[in-house]
mmCIF file of C-alpha atoms in Angstrom:
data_model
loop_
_atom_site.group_PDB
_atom_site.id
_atom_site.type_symbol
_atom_site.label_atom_id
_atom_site.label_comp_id
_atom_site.label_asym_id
_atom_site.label_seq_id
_atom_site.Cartn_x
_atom_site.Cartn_y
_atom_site.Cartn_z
ATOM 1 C CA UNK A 1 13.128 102.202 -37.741
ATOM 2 C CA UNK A 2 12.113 99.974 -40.737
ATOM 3 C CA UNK A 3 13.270 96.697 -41.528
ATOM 4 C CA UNK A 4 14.623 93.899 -39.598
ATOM 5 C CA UNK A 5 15.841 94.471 -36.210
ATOM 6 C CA UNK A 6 17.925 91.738 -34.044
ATOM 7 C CA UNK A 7 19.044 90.732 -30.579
ATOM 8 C CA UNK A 8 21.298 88.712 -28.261
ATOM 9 C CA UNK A 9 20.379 85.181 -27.569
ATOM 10 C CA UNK A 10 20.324 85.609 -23.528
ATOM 11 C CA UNK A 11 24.039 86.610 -22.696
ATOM 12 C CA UNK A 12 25.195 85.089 -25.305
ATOM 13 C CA UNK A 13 27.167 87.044 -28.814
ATOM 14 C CA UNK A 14 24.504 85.228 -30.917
ATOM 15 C CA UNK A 15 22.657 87.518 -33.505
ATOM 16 C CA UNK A 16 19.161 86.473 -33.415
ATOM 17 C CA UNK A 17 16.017 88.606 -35.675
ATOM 18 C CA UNK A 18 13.104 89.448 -33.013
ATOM 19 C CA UNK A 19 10.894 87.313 -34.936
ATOM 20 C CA UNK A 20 11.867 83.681 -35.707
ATOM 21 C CA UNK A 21 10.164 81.316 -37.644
ATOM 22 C CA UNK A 22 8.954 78.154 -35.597
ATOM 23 C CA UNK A 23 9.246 74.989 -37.818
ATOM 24 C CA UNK A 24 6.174 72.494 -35.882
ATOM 25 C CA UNK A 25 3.827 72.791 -39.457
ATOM 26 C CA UNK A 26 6.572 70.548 -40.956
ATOM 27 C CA UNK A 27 5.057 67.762 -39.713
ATOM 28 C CA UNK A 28 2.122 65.376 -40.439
ATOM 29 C CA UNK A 29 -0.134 67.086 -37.685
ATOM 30 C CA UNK A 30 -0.136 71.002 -38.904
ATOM 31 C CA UNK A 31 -0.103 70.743 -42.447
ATOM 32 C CA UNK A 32 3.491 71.102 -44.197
ATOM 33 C CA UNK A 33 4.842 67.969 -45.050
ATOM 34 C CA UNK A 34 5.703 68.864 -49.146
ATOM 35 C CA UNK A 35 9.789 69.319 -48.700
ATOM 36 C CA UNK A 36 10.408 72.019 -51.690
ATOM 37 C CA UNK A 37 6.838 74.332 -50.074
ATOM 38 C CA UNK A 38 8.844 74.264 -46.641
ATOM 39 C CA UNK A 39 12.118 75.027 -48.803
ATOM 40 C CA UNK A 40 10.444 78.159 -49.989
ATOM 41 C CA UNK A 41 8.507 79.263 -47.023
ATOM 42 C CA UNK A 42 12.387 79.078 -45.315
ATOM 43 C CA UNK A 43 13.632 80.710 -47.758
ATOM 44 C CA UNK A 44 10.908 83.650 -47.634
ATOM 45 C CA UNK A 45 11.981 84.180 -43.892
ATOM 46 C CA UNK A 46 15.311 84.347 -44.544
ATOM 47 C CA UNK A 47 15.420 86.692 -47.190
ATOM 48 C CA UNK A 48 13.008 89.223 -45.069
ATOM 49 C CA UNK A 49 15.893 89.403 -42.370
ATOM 50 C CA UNK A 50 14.617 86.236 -40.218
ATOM 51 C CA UNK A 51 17.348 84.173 -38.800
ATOM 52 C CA UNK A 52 16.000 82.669 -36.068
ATOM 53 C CA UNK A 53 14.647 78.766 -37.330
ATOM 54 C CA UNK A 54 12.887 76.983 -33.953
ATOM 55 C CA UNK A 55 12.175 72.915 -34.830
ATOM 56 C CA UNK A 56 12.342 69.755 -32.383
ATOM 57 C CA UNK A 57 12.668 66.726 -32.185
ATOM 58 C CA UNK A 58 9.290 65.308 -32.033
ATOM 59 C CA UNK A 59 8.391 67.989 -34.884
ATOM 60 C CA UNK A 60 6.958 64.743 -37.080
ATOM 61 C CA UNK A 61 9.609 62.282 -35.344
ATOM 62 C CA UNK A 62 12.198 64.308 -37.388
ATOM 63 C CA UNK A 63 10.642 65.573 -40.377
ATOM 64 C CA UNK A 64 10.606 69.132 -39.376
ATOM 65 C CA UNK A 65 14.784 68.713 -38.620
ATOM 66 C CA UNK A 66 15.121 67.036 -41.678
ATOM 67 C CA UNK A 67 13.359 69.917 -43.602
ATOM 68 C CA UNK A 68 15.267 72.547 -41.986
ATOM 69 C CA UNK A 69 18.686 70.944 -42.374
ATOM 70 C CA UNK A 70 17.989 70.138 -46.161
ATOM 71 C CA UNK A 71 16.448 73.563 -46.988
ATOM 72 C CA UNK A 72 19.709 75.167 -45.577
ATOM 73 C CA UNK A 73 21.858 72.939 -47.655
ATOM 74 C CA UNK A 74 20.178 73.290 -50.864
ATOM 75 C CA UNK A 75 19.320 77.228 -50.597
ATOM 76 C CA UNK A 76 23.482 77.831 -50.011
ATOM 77 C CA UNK A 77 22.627 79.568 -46.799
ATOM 78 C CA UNK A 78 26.441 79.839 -45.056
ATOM 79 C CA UNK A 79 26.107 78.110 -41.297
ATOM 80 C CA UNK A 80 27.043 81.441 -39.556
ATOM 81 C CA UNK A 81 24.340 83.150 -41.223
ATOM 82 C CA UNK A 82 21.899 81.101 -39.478
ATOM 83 C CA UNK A 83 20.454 80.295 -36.032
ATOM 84 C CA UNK A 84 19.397 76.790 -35.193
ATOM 85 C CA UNK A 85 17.167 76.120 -32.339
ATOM 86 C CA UNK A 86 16.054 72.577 -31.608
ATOM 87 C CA UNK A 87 14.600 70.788 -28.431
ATOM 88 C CA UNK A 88 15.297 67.138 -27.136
ATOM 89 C CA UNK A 89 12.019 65.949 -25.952
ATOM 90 C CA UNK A 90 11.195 64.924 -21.536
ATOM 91 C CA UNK A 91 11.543 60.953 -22.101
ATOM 92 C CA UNK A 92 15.347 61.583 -24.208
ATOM 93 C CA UNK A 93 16.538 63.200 -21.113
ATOM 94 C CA UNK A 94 18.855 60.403 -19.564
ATOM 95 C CA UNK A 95 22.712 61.466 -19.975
ATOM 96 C CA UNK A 96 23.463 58.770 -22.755
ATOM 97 C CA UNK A 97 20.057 59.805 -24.475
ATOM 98 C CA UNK A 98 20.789 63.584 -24.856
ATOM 99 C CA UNK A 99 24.072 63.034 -26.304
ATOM 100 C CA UNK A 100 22.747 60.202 -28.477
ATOM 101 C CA UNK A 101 19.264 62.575 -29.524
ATOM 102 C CA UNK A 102 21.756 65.484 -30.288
ATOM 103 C CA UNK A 103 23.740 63.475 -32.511
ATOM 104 C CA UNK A 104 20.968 62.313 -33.970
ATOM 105 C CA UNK A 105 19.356 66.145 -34.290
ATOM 106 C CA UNK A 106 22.747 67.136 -35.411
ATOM 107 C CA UNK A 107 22.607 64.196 -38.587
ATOM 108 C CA UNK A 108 19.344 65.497 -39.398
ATOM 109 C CA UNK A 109 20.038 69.060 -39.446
ATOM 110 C CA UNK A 110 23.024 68.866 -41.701
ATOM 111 C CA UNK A 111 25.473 70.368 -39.453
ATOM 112 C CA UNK A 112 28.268 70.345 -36.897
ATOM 113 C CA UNK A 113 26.754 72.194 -34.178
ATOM 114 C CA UNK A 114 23.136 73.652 -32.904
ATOM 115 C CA UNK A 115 23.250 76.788 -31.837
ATOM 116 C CA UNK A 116 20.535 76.404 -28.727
ATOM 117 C CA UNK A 117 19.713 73.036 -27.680
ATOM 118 C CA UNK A 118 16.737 72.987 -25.209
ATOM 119 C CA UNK A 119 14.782 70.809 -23.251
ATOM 120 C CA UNK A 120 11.310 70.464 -24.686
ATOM 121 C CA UNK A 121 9.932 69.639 -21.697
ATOM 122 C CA UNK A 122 10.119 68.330 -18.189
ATOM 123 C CA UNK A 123 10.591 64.324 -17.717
ATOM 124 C CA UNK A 124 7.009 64.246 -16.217
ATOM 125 C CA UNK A 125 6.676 60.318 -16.387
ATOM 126 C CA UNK A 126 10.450 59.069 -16.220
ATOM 127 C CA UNK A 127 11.317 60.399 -12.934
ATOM 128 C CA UNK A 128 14.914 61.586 -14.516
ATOM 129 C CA UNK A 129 16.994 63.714 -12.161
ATOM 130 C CA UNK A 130 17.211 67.420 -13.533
ATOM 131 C CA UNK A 131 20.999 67.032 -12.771
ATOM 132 C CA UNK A 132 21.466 64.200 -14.992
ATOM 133 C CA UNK A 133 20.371 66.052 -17.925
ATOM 134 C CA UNK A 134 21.726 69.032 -17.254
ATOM 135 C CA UNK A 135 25.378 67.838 -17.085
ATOM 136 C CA UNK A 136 24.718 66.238 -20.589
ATOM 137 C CA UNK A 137 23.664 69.310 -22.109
ATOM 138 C CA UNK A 138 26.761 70.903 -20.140
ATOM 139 C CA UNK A 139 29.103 68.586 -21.575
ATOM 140 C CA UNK A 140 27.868 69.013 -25.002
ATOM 141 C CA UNK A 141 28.307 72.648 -24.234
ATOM 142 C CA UNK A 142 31.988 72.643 -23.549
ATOM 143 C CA UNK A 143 32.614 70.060 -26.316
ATOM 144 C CA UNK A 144 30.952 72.587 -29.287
ATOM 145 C CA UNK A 145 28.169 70.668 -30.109
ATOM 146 C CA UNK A 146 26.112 73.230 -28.770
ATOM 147 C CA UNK A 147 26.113 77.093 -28.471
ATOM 148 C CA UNK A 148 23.340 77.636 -25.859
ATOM 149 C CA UNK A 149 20.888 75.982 -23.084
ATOM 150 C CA UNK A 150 17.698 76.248 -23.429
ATOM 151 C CA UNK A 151 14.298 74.998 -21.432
ATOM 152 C CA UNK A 152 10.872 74.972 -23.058
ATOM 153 C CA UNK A 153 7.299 74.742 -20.541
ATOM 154 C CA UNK A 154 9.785 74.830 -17.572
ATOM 155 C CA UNK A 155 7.695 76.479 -14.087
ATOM 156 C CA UNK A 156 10.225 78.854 -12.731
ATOM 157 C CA UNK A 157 10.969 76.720 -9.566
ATOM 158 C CA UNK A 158 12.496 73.602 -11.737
ATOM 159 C CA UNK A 159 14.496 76.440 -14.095
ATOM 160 C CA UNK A 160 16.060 77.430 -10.876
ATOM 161 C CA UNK A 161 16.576 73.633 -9.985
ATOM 162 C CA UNK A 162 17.966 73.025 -13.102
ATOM 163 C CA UNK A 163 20.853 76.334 -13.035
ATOM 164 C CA UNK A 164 21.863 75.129 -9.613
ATOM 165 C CA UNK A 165 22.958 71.968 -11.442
ATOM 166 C CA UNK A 166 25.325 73.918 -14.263
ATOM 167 C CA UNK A 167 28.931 74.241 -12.962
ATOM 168 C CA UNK A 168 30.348 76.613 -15.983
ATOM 169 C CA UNK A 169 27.091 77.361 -18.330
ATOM 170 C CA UNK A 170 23.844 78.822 -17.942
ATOM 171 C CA UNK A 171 20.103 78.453 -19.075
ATOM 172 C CA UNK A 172 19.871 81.307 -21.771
ATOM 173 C CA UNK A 173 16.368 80.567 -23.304
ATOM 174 C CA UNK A 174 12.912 79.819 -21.733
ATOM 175 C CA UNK A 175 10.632 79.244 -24.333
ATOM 176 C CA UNK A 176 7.229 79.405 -23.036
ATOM 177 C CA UNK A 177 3.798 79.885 -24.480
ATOM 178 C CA UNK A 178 2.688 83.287 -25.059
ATOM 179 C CA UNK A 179 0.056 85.127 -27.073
ATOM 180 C CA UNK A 180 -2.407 88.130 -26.091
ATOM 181 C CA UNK A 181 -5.369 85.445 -25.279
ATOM 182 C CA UNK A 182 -2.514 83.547 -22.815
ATOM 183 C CA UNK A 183 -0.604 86.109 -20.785
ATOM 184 C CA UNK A 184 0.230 83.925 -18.279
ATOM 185 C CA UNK A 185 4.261 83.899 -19.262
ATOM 186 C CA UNK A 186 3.777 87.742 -17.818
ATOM 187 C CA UNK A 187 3.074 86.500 -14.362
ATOM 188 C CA UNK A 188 6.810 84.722 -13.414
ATOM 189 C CA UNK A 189 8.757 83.827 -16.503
ATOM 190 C CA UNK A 190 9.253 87.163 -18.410
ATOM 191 C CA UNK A 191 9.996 89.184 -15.204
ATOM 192 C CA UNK A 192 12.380 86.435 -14.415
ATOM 193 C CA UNK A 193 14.114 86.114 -17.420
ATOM 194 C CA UNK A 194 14.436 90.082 -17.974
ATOM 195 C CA UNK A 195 16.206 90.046 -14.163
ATOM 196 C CA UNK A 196 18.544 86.715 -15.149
ATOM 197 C CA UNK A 197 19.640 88.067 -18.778
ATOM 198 C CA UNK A 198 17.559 85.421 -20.774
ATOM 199 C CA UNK A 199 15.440 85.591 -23.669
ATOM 200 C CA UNK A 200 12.347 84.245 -23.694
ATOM 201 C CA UNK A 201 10.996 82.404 -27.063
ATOM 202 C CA UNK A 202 7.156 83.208 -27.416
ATOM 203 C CA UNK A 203 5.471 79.936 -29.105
ATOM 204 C CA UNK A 204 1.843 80.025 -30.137
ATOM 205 C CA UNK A 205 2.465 83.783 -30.631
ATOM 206 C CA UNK A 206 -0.823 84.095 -32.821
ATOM 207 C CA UNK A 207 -2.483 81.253 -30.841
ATOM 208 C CA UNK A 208 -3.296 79.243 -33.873
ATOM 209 C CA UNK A 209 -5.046 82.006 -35.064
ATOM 210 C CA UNK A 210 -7.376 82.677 -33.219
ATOM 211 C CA UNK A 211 -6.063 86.570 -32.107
ATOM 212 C CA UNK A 212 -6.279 86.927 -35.705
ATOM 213 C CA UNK A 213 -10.063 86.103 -35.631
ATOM 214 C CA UNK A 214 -9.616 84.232 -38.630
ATOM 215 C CA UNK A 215 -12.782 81.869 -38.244
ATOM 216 C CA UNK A 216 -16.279 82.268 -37.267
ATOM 217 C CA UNK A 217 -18.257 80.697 -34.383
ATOM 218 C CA UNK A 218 -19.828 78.428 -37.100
ATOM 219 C CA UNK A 219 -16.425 77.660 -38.791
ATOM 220 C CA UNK A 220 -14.726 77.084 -34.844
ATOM 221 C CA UNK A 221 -17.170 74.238 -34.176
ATOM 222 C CA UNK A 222 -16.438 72.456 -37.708
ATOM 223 C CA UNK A 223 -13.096 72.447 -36.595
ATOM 224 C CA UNK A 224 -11.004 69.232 -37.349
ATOM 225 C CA UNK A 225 -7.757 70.112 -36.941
ATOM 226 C CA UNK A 226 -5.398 70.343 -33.651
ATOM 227 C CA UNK A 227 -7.188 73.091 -32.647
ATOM 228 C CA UNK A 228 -10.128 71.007 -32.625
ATOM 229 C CA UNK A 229 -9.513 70.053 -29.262
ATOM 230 C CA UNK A 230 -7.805 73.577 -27.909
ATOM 231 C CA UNK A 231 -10.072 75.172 -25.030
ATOM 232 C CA UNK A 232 -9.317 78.958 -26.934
ATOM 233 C CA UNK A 233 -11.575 77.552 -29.575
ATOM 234 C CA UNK A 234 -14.058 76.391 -27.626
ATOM 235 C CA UNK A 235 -17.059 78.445 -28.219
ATOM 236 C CA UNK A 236 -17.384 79.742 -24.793
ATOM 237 C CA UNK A 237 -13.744 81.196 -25.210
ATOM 238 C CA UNK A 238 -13.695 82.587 -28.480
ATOM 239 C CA UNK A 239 -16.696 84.187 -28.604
ATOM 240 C CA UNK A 240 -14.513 86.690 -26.113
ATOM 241 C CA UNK A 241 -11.895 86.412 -28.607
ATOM 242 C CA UNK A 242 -13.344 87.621 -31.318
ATOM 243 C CA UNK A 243 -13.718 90.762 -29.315
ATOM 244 C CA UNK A 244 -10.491 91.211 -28.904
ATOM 245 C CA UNK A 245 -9.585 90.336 -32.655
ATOM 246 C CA UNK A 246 -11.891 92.940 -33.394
ATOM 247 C CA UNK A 247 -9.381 95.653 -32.059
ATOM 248 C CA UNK A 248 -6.431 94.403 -33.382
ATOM 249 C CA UNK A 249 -8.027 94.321 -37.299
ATOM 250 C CA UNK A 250 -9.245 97.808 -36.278
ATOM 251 C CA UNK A 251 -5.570 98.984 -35.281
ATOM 252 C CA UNK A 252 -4.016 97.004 -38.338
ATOM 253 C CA UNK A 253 -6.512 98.837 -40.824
ATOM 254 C CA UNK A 254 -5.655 102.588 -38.969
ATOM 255 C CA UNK A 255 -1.296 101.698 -39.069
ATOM 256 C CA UNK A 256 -1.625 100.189 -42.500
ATOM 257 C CA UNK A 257 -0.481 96.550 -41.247
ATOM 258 C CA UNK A 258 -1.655 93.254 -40.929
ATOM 259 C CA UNK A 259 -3.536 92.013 -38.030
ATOM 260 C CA UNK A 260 -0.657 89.507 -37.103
ATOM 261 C CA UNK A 261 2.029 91.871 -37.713
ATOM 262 C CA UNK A 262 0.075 94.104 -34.921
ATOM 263 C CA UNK A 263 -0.464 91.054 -32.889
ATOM 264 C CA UNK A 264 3.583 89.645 -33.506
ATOM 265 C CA UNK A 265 4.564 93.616 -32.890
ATOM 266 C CA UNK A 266 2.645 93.993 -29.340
ATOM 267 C CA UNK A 267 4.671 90.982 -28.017
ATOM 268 C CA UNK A 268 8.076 91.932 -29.055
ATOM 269 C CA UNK A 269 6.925 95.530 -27.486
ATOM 270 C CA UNK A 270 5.977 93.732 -23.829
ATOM 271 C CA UNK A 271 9.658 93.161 -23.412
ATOM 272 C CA UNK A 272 13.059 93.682 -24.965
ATOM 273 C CA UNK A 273 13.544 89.565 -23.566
ATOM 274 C CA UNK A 274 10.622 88.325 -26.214
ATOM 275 C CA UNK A 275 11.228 87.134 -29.354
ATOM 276 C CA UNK A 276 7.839 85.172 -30.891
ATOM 277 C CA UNK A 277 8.651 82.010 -33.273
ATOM 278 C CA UNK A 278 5.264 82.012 -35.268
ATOM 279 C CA UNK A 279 4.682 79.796 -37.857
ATOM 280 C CA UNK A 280 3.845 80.358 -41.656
ATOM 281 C CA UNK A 281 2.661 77.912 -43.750
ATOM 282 C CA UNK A 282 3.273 79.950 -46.908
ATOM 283 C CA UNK A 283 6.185 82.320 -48.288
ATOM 284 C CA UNK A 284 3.880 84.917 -47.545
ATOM 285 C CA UNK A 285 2.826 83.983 -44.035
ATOM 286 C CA UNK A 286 6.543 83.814 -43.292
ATOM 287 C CA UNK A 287 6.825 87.865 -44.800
ATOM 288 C CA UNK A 288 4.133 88.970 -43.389
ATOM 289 C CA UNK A 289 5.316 87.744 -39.671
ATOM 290 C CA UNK A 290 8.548 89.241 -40.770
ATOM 291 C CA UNK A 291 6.827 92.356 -40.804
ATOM 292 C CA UNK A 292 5.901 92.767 -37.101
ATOM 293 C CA UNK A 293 9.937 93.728 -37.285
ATOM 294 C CA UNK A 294 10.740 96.868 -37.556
ATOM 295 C CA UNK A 295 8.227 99.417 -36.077
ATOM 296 C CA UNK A 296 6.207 99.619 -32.468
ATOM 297 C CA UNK A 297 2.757 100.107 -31.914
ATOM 298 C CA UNK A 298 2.158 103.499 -30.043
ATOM 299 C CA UNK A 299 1.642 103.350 -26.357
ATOM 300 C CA UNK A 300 -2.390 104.242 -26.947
ATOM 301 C CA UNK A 301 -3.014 101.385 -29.139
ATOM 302 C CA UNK A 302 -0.748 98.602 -26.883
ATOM 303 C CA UNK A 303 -2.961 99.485 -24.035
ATOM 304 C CA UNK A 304 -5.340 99.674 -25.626
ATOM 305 C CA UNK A 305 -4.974 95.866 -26.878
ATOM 306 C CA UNK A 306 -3.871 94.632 -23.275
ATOM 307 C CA UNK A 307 -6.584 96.384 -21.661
ATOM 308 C CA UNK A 308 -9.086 94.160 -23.994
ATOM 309 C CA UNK A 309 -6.811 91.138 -23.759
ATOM 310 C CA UNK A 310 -6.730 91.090 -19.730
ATOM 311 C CA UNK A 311 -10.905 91.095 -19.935
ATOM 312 C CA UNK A 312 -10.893 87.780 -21.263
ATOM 313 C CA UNK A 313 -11.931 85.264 -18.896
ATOM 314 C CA UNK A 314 -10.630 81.719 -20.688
ATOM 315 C CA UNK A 315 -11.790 78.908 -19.100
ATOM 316 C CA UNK A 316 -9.693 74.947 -19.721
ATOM 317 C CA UNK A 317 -12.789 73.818 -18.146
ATOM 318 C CA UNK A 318 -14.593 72.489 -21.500
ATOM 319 C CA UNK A 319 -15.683 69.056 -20.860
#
């Protein structure tokens, strides 16, 4: 098995690659915000068999929509060819707001439908019924507008909540975060969505990085960037890390691949239902990721990395 390799979205017909390419560094707080260098890194996942494109709405208030929509257009790239994700964010969520935000994400993106629409998060602060929201998305459903349901940082209970409320649809996608420092999506939501049919869309696959053990202890604490403030880079947390980065450069240097293709490759072998959305903020990022397609690590080697990732002891308690 070489190459690309592809799924089904949930239960649904759509063709999705097992490694997508999430679209949050097109926007003013990751780092890609020159149109025609997101234009190529697009175009770099594409042509290495990605088809899977993950933005959102709050993705720099629309930048990272806008990117994707325009890079579509102007690379030719025929609508069937490619699979739109997007999210509506947890204050959009009253009925007239998700049909206005779609249309809005549906301007943006260039096109006449979205092939997964999902809620980015729960209406924490807004006390919106789950109902309410869900019967927008349903009616947007049965009208075309959108191919799939979707929730993102959903707990299992309020996924359940939130089916009960679908009369003729289902939720197809949780997208959850998920990454060999943060296993915690193995505890409820991938056994759940492997018994219910869904797929489950990994973000943070790479965890910024930091699996990768891209930067010293010196270079974490100089940090000035998002993950400036993220308790994996904390120094009491990634000094463990870099253990476990250890292993995986060890195992990419022994299998001739790249430490994130061996880190992208040992989610999409935890379950058939996984399919990460890294990042790239180069062509070549976006190839390399690509890469994790295609092959499997052998059983010795993913135990061998889970065995070292379930040591970890990461403490949120840094201040």
């Amino acid at each position: 098995m070489t190459g690309p390799e592809y799924t089904r979205l949930g239960s649904t017909g759509i063709k999705v690659s097992r490694i997508g390419l999430g679209a949050w560094q097109f926007s003013g707080s990751w780092g890609v915000t020159d149109y025609e260098k997101a234009k190529s890194i697009i175009a770099a996942a594409l042509e290495a068999g990605v088809n899977l494109i993950d933005t959102a709405i709050v993705y720099g208030r629309g930048m990272s929509e806008t990117f994707v929509g325009r890079a579509l257009r102007d690379l030719g790239v025929k609508r069937d060819e490619v699979v739109i994700a997007t999210k509506i964010p947890g204050e959009m969520l009253r009925y007239d707001d998700v049909i206005k935000a779609t249309r809005r994400s549906l301007e943006r993106l260039q096109t006449s439908y979205i092939d997964l629409m999902q809620v980015h998060w729960p209406p924490c602060w807004h006390n919106i019924p789950t109902c309410e929201y869900m019967h927008a998305l349903e009616l947007l459903l049965k009208k075309g507008l959108i191919r799939a349901i979707g929730l993102s940082d959903f707990p299992v209970e309020l996924v359940e909540a939130a089916r009960s409320c679908l009369a003729s649809a289902d939720v197809e996608v949780l997208q959850v975060r998920f990454n060999l420092v943060e296993l915690e999506a193995t505890l409820e939501h991938i056994p759940y969505a492997e018994s219910e049919g869904m797929s489950v869309l990994a973000w943070s696959p790479l965890a910024k990085g930091a699996v990768l053990g891209k930067y010293s202890l010196e270079e974490v604490e100089k940090l000035q960037d998002v993950r400036a403030g993220d308790p994996i880079f904390h120094p009491d947390n990634y000094r463990q890390i870099l253990g476990l980065a250890s292993i995986i450069k060890e195992i990419a240097a022994r299998t001739g691949k790249t430490p994130a293709q061996v880190a992208l490759n040992w989610l999409i072998s935890y379950s058939d239902a996984v399919i990460p959305i890294p990042g790239a903020k180069s062509p070549e990022q976006a190839r390399e990721n690509a890469g994790a397609m295609g092959w499997r690590l052998s059983s010795d080697d993913f135990l061998l990395i889970l065995e070292k990732s379930r040591s970890l002891r990461i403490s949120r308690v840094t201040y």
